[in-house]
PDB file of C-alpha atoms in Angstrom:
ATOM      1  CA  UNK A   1      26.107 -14.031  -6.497  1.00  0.00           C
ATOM      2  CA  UNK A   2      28.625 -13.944  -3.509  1.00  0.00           C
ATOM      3  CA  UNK A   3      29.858 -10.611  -1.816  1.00  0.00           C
ATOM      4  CA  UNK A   4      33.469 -11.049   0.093  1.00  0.00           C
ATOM      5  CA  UNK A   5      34.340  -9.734   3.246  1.00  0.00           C
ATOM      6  CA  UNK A   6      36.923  -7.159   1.663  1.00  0.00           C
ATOM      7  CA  UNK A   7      33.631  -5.818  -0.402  1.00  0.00           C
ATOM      8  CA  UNK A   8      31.619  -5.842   2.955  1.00  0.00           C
ATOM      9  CA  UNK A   9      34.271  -4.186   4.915  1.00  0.00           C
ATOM     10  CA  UNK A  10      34.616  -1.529   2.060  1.00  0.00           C
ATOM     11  CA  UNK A  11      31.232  -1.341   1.321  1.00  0.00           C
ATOM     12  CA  UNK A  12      30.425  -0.313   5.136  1.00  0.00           C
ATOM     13  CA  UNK A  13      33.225   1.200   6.276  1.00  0.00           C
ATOM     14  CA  UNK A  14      34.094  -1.582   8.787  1.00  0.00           C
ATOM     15  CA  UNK A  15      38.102  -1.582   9.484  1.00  0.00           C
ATOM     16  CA  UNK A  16      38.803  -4.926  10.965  1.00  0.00           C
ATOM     17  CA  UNK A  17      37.731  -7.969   9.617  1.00  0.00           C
ATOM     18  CA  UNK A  18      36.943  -9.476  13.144  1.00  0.00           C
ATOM     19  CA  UNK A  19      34.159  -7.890  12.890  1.00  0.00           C
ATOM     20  CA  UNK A  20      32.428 -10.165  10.774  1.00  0.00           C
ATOM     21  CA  UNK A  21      34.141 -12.976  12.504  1.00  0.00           C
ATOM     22  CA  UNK A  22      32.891 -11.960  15.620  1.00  0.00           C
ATOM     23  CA  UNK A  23      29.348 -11.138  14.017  1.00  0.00           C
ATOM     24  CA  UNK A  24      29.065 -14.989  12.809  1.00  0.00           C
ATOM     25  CA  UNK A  25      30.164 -16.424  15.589  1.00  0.00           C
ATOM     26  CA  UNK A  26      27.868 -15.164  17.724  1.00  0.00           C
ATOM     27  CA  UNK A  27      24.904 -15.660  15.201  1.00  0.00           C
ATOM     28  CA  UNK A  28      24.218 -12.155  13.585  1.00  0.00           C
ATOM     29  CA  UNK A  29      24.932 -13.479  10.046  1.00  0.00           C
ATOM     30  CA  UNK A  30      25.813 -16.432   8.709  1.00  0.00           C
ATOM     31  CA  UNK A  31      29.342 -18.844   8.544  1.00  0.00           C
ATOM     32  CA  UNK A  32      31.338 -17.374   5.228  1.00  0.00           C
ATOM     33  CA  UNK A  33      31.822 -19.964   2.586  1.00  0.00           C
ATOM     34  CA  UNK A  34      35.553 -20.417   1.637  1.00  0.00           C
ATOM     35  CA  UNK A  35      36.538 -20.103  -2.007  1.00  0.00           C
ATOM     36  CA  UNK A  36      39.473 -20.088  -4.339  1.00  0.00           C
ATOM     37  CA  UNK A  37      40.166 -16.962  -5.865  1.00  0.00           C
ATOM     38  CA  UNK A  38      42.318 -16.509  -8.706  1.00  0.00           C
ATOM     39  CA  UNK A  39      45.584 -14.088  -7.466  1.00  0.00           C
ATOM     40  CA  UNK A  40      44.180 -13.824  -3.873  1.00  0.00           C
ATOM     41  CA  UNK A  41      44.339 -17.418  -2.806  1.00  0.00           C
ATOM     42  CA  UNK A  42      41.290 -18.481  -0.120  1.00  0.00           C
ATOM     43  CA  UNK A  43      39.079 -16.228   0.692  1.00  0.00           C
ATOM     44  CA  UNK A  44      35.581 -15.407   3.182  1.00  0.00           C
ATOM     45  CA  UNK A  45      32.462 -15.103   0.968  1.00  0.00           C
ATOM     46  CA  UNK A  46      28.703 -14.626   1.735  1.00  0.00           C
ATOM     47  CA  UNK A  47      25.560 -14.708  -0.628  1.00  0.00           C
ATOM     48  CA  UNK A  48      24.931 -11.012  -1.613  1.00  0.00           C
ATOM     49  CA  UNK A  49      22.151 -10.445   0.659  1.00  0.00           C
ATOM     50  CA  UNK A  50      24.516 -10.453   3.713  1.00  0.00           C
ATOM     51  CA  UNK A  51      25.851  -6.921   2.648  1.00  0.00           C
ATOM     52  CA  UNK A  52      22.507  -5.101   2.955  1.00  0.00           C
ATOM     53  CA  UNK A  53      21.999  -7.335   6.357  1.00  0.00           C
ATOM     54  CA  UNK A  54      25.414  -6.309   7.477  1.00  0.00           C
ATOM     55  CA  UNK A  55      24.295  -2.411   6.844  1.00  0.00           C
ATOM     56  CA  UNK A  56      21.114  -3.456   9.012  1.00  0.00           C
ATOM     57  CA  UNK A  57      23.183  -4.711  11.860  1.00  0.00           C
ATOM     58  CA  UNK A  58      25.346  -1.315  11.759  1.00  0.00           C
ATOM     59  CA  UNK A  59      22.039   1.167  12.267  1.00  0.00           C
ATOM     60  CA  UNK A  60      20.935  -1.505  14.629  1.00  0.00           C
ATOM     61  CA  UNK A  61      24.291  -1.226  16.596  1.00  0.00           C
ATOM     62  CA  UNK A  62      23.959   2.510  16.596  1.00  0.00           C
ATOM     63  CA  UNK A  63      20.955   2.805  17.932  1.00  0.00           C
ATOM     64  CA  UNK A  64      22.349   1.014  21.062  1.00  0.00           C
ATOM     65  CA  UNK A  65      20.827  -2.464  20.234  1.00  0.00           C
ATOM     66  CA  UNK A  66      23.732  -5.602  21.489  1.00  0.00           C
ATOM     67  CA  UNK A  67      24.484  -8.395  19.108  1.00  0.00           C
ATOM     68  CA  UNK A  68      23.050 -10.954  21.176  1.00  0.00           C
ATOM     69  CA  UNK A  69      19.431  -8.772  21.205  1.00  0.00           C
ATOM     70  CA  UNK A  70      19.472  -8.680  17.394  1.00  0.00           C
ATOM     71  CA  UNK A  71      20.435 -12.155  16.899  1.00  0.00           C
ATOM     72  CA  UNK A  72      17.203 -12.930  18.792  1.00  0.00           C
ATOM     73  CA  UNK A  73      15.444 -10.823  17.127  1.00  0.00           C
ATOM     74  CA  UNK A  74      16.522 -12.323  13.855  1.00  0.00           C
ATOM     75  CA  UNK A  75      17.025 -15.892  14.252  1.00  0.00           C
ATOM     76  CA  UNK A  76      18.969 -17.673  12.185  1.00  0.00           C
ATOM     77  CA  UNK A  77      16.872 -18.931   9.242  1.00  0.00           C
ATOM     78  CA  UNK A  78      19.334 -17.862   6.554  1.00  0.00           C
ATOM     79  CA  UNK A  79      16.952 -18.720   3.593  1.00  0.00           C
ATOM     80  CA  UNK A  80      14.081 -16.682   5.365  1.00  0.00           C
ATOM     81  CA  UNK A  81      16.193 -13.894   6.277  1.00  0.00           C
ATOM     82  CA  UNK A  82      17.931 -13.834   3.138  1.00  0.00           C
ATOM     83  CA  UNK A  83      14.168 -13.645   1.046  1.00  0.00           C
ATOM     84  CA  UNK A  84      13.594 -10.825   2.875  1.00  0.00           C
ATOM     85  CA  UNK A  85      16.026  -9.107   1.332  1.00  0.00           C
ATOM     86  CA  UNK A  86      15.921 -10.228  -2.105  1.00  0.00           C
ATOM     87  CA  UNK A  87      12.247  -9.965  -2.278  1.00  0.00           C
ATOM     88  CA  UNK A  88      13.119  -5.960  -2.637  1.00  0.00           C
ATOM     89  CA  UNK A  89      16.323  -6.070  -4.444  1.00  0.00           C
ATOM     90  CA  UNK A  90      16.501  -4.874  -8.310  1.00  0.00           C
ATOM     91  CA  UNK A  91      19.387  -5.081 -10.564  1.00  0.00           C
ATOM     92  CA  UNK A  92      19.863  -1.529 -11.916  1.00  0.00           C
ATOM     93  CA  UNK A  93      19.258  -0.953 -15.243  1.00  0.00           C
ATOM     94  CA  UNK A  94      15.666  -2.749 -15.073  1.00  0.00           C
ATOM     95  CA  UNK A  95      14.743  -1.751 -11.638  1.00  0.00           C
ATOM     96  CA  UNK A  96      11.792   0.671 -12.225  1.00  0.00           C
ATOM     97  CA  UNK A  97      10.869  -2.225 -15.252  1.00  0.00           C
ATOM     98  CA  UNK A  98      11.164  -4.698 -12.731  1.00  0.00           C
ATOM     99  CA  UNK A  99       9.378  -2.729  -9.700  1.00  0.00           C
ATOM    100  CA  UNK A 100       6.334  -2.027 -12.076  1.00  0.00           C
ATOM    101  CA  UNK A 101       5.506  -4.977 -12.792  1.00  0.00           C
ATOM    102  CA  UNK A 102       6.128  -6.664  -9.961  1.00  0.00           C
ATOM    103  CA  UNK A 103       3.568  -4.050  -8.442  1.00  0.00           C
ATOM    104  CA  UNK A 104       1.030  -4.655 -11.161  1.00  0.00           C
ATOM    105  CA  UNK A 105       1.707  -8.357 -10.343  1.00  0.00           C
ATOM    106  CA  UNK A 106       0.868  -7.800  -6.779  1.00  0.00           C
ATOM    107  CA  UNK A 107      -2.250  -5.635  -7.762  1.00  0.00           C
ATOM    108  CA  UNK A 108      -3.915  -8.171 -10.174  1.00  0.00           C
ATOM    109  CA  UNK A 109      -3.314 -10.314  -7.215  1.00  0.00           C
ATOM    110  CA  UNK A 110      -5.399  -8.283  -5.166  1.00  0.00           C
ATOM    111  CA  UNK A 111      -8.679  -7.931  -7.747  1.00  0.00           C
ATOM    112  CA  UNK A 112      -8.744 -11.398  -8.663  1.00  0.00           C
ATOM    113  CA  UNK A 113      -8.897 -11.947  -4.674  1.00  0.00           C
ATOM    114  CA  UNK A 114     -11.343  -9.340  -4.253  1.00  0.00           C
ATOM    115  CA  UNK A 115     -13.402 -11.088  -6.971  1.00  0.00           C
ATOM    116  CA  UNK A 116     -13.071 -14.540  -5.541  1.00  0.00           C
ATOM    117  CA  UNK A 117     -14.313 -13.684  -2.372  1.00  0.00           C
ATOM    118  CA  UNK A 118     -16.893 -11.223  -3.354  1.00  0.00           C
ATOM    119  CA  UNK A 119     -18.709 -13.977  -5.741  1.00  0.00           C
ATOM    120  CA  UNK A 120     -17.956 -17.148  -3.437  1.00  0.00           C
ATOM    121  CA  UNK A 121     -19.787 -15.064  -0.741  1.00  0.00           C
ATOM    122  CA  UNK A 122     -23.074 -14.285  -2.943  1.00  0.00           C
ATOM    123  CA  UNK A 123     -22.983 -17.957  -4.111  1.00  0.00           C
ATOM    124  CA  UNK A 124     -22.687 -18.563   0.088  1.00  0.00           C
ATOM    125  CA  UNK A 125     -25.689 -16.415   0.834  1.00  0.00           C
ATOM    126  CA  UNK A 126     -27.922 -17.159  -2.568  1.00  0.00           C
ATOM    127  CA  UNK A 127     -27.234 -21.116  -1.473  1.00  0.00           C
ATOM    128  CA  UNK A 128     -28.275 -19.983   2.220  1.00  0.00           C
ATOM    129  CA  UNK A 129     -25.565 -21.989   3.571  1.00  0.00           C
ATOM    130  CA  UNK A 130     -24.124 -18.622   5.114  1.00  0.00           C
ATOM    131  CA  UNK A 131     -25.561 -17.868   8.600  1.00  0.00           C
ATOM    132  CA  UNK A 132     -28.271 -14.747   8.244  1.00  0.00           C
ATOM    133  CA  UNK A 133     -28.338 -11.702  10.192  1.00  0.00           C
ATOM    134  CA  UNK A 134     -30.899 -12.797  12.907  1.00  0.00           C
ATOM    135  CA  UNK A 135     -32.414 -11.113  16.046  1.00  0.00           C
ATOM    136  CA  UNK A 136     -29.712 -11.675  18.537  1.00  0.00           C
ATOM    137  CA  UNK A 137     -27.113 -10.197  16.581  1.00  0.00           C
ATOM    138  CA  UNK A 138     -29.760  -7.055  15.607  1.00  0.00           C
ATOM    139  CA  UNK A 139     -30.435  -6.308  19.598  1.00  0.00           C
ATOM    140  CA  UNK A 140     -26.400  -6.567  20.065  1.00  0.00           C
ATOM    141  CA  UNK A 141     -25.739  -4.067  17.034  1.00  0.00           C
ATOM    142  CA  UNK A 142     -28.557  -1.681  18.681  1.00  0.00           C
ATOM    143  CA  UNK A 143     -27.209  -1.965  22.460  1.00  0.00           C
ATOM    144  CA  UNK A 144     -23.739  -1.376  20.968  1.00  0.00           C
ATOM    145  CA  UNK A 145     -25.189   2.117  19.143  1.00  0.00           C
ATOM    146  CA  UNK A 146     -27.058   3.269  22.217  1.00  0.00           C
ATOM    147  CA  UNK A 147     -23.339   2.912  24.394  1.00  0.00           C
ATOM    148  CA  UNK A 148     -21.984   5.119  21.598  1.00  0.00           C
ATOM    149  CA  UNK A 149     -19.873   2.719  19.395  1.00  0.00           C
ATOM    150  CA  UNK A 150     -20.151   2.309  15.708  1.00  0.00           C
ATOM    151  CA  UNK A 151     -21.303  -1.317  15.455  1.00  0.00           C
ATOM    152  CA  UNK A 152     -19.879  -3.160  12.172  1.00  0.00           C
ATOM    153  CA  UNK A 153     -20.966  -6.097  11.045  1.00  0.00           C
ATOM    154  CA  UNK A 154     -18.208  -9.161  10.740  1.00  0.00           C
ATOM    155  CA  UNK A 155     -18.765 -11.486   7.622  1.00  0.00           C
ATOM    156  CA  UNK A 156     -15.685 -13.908   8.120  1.00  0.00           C
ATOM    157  CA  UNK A 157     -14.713 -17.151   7.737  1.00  0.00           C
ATOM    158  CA  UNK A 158     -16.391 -19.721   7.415  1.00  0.00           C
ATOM    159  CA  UNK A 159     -19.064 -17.044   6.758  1.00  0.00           C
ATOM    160  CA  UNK A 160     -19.921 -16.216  10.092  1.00  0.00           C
ATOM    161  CA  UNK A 161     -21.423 -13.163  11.124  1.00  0.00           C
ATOM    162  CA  UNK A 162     -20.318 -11.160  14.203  1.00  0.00           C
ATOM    163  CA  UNK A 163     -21.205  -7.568  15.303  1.00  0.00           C
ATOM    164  CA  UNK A 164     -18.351  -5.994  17.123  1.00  0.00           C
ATOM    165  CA  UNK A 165     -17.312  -2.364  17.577  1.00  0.00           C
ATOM    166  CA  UNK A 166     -15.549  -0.905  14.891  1.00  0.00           C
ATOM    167  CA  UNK A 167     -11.622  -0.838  16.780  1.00  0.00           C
ATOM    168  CA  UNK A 168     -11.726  -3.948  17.314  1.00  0.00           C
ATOM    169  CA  UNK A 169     -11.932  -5.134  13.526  1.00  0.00           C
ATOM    170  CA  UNK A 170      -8.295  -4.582  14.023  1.00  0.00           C
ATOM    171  CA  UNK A 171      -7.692  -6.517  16.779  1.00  0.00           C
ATOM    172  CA  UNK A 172      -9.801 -10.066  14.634  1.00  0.00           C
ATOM    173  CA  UNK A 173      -7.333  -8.711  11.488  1.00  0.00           C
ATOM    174  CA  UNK A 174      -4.329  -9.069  13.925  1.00  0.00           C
ATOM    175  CA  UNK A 175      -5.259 -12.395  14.864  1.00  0.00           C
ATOM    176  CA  UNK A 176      -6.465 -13.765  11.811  1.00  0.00           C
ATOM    177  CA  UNK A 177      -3.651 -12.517   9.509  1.00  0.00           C
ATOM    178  CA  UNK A 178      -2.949 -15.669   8.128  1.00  0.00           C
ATOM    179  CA  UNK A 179      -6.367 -16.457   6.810  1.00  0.00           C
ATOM    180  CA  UNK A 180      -7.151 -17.329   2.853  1.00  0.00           C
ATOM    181  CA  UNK A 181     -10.110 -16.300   2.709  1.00  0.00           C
ATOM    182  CA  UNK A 182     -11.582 -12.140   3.206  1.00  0.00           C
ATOM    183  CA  UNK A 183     -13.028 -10.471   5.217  1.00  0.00           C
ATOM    184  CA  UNK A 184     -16.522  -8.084   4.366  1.00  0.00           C
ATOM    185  CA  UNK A 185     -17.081  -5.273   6.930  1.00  0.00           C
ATOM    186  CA  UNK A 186     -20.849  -3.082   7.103  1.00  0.00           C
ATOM    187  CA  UNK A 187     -20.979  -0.095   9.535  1.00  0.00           C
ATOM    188  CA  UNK A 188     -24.597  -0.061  10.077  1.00  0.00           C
ATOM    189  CA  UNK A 189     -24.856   2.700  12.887  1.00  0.00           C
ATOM    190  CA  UNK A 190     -27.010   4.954  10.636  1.00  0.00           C
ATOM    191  CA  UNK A 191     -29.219   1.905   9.863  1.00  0.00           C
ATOM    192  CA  UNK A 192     -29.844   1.699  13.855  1.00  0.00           C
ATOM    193  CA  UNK A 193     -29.997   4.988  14.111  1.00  0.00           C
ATOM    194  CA  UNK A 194     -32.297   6.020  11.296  1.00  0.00           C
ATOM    195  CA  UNK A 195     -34.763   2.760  11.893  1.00  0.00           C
ATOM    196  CA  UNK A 196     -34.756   3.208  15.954  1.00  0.00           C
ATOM    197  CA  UNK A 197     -37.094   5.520  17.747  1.00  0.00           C
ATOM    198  CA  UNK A 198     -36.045   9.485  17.977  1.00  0.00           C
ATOM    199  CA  UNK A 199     -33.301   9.996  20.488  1.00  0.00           C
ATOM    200  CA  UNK A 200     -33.124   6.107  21.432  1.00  0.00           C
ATOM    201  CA  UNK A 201     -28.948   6.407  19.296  1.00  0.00           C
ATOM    202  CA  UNK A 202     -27.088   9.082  20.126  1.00  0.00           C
ATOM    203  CA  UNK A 203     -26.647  11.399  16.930  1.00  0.00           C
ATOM    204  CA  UNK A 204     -23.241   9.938  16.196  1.00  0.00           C
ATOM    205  CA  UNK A 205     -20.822   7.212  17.907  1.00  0.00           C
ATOM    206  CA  UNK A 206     -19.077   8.858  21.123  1.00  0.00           C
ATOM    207  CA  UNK A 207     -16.308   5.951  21.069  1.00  0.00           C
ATOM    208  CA  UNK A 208     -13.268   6.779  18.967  1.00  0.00           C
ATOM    209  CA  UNK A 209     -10.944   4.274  18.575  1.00  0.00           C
ATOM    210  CA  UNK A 210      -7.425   4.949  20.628  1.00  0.00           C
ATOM    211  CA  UNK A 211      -4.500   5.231  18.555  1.00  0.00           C
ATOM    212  CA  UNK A 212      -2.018   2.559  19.948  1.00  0.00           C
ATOM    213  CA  UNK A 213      -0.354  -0.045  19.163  1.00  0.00           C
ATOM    214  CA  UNK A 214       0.825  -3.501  21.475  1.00  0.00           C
ATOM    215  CA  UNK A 215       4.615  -4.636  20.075  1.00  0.00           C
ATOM    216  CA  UNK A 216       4.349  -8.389  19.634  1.00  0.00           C
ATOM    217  CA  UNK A 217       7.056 -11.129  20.074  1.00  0.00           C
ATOM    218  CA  UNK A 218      10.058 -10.612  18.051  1.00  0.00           C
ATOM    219  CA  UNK A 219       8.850  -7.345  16.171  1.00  0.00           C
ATOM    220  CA  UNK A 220      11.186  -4.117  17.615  1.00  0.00           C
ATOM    221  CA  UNK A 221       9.734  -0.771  17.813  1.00  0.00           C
ATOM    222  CA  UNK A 222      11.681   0.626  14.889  1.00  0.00           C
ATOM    223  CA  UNK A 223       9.895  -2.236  12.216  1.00  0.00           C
ATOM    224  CA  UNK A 224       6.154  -1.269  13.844  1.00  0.00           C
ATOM    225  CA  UNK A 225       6.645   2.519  12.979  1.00  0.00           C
ATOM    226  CA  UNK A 226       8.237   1.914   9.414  1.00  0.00           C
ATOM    227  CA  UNK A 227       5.168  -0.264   8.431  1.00  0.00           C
ATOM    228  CA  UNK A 228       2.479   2.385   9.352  1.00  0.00           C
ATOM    229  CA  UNK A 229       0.922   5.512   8.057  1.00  0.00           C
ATOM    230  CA  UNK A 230       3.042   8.455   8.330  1.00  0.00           C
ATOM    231  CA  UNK A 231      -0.114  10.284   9.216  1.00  0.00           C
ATOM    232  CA  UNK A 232      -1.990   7.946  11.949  1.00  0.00           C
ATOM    233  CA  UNK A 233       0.778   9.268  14.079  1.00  0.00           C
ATOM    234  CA  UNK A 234       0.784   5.842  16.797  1.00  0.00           C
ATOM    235  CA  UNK A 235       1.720   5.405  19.766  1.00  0.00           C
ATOM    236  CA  UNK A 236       3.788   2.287  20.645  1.00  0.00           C
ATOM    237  CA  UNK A 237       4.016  -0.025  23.741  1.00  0.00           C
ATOM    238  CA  UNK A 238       5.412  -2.566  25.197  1.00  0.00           C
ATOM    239  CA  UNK A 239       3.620  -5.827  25.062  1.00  0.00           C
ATOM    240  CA  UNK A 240       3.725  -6.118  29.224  1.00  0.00           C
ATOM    241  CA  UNK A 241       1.532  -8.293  31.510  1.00  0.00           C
ATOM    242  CA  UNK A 242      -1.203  -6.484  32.741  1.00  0.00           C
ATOM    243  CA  UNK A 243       0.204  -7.183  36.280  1.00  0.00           C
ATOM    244  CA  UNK A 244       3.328  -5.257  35.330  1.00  0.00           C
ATOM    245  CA  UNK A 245       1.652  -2.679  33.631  1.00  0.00           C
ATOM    246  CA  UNK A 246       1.845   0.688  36.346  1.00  0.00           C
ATOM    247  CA  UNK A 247      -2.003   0.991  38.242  1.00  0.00           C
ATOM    248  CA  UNK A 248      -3.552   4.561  37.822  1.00  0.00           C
ATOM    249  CA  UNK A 249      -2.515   6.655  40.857  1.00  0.00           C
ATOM    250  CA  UNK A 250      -5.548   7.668  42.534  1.00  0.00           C
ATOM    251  CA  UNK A 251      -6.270  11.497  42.588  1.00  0.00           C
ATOM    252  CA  UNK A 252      -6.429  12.558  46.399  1.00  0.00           C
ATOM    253  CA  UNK A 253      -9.628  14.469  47.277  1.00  0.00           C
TER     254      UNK A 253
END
């Protein structure tokens, strides 16, 4: 399905149709295919995914964003860009149809993965071809308690296991997005605790995760807060090099 420019223009509320000239020639959306049209003669058409894109480029352009920044921020993969917004698009009439079962799609997706990896990883561990918790990783898990963190352990991949605090499962997930296979995670500060002499663990961890989040490459400010819980409430920041970051002022005594 193809959307013309007089529908966009419409559609938006955009009065001059060098607007979207100006918008494809500098890379915002893509080149208009030129059709026939029966009483109108030759005229500018886009796939119908360009409207909504168009609409994104006006809030975008309101908020005091140039052209040339959302162009980079974009690119100018047409195919990908324009998947993004199919991928949420239903025809009315069927959309709640549609929308339900693509969501039941989606979550008998996510138990048959949560299956998969749950019995590959027993087989892993019956077979013994999975590493095994052993002593080093034990004295790390206990040394991590006593600083006041809540030590977790890490089953990832090719089925190692790590013991890391529990904030910085976030920062492996972040790094490891694109990974097939899952991820198990055991908070095992009350086993330390409970199995460790009186008073050796403090009574619970001291360490509370901060809640912040780095923007990476290409992802704007407005995308990180629309993907996150409402109520985590983070904070956002720029993804600077530490040597541009401002140093703590020193108090004077």
């Amino acid at each position: 399905m193809f959307v013309t420019s007089r529908q966009i223009l419409d559609e938006l509320g955009i009065r001059n149709i060098k607007t979207l000239t100006r918008w494809y020639q500098i890379g915002v959306i893509p080149e208009p295919e030129i059709k026939s049209h029966e009483g109108v003669g030759r005229i500018a058409c886009w796939p119908q995914w360009v409207l909504k894109h168009c609409g994104t480029i006006q809030k975008l352009t309101a908020q005091g964003q140039t052209l040339k920044a959302i162009s980079e921020e974009f690119g100018n993969n047409w195919d990908e860009i324009g998947r993004r917004y199919r991928t949420y698009s239903f025809k009315k009439g069927s959309e709640n149809k549609r929308e339900a079962e693509l969501l039941h799609d989606i979550a008998d997706a996510v138990n048959d993965a949560i299956s998969y990896n749950l019995v590959t990883m027993r087989q892993q561990i019956h077979d013994k071809r999975a590493p095994i918790v052993d002593m080093e990783i034990v004295v790390e898990a206990i040394e991590l308690a006593k600083l006041g963190h809540n030590p977790v352990l890490l089953i990832a991949p090719p089925f190692r296991v790590l013991v890391i605090p529990d904030f910085l499962v976030s920062r492996y997930l972040s790094e490891n997005y694109s990974i097939s296979e899952g991820l198990f995670v055991i908070p095992i500060f009350s086993i330390c605790k409970q199995l460790c002499p009186q008073g050796a663990i403090p009574v619970a961890p001291r360490t509370k995760p901060v809640a912040k989040v780095v923007n990476g490459k290409g992802v704007s400010a407005q995308e990180s807060t629309f993907r996150m819980t409402k109520s985590w409430n983070f904070e956002i920041l720029p993804n600077e090099p530490a040597s541009r970051r401002p140093k703590p002022t020193k108090k004077k005594k």
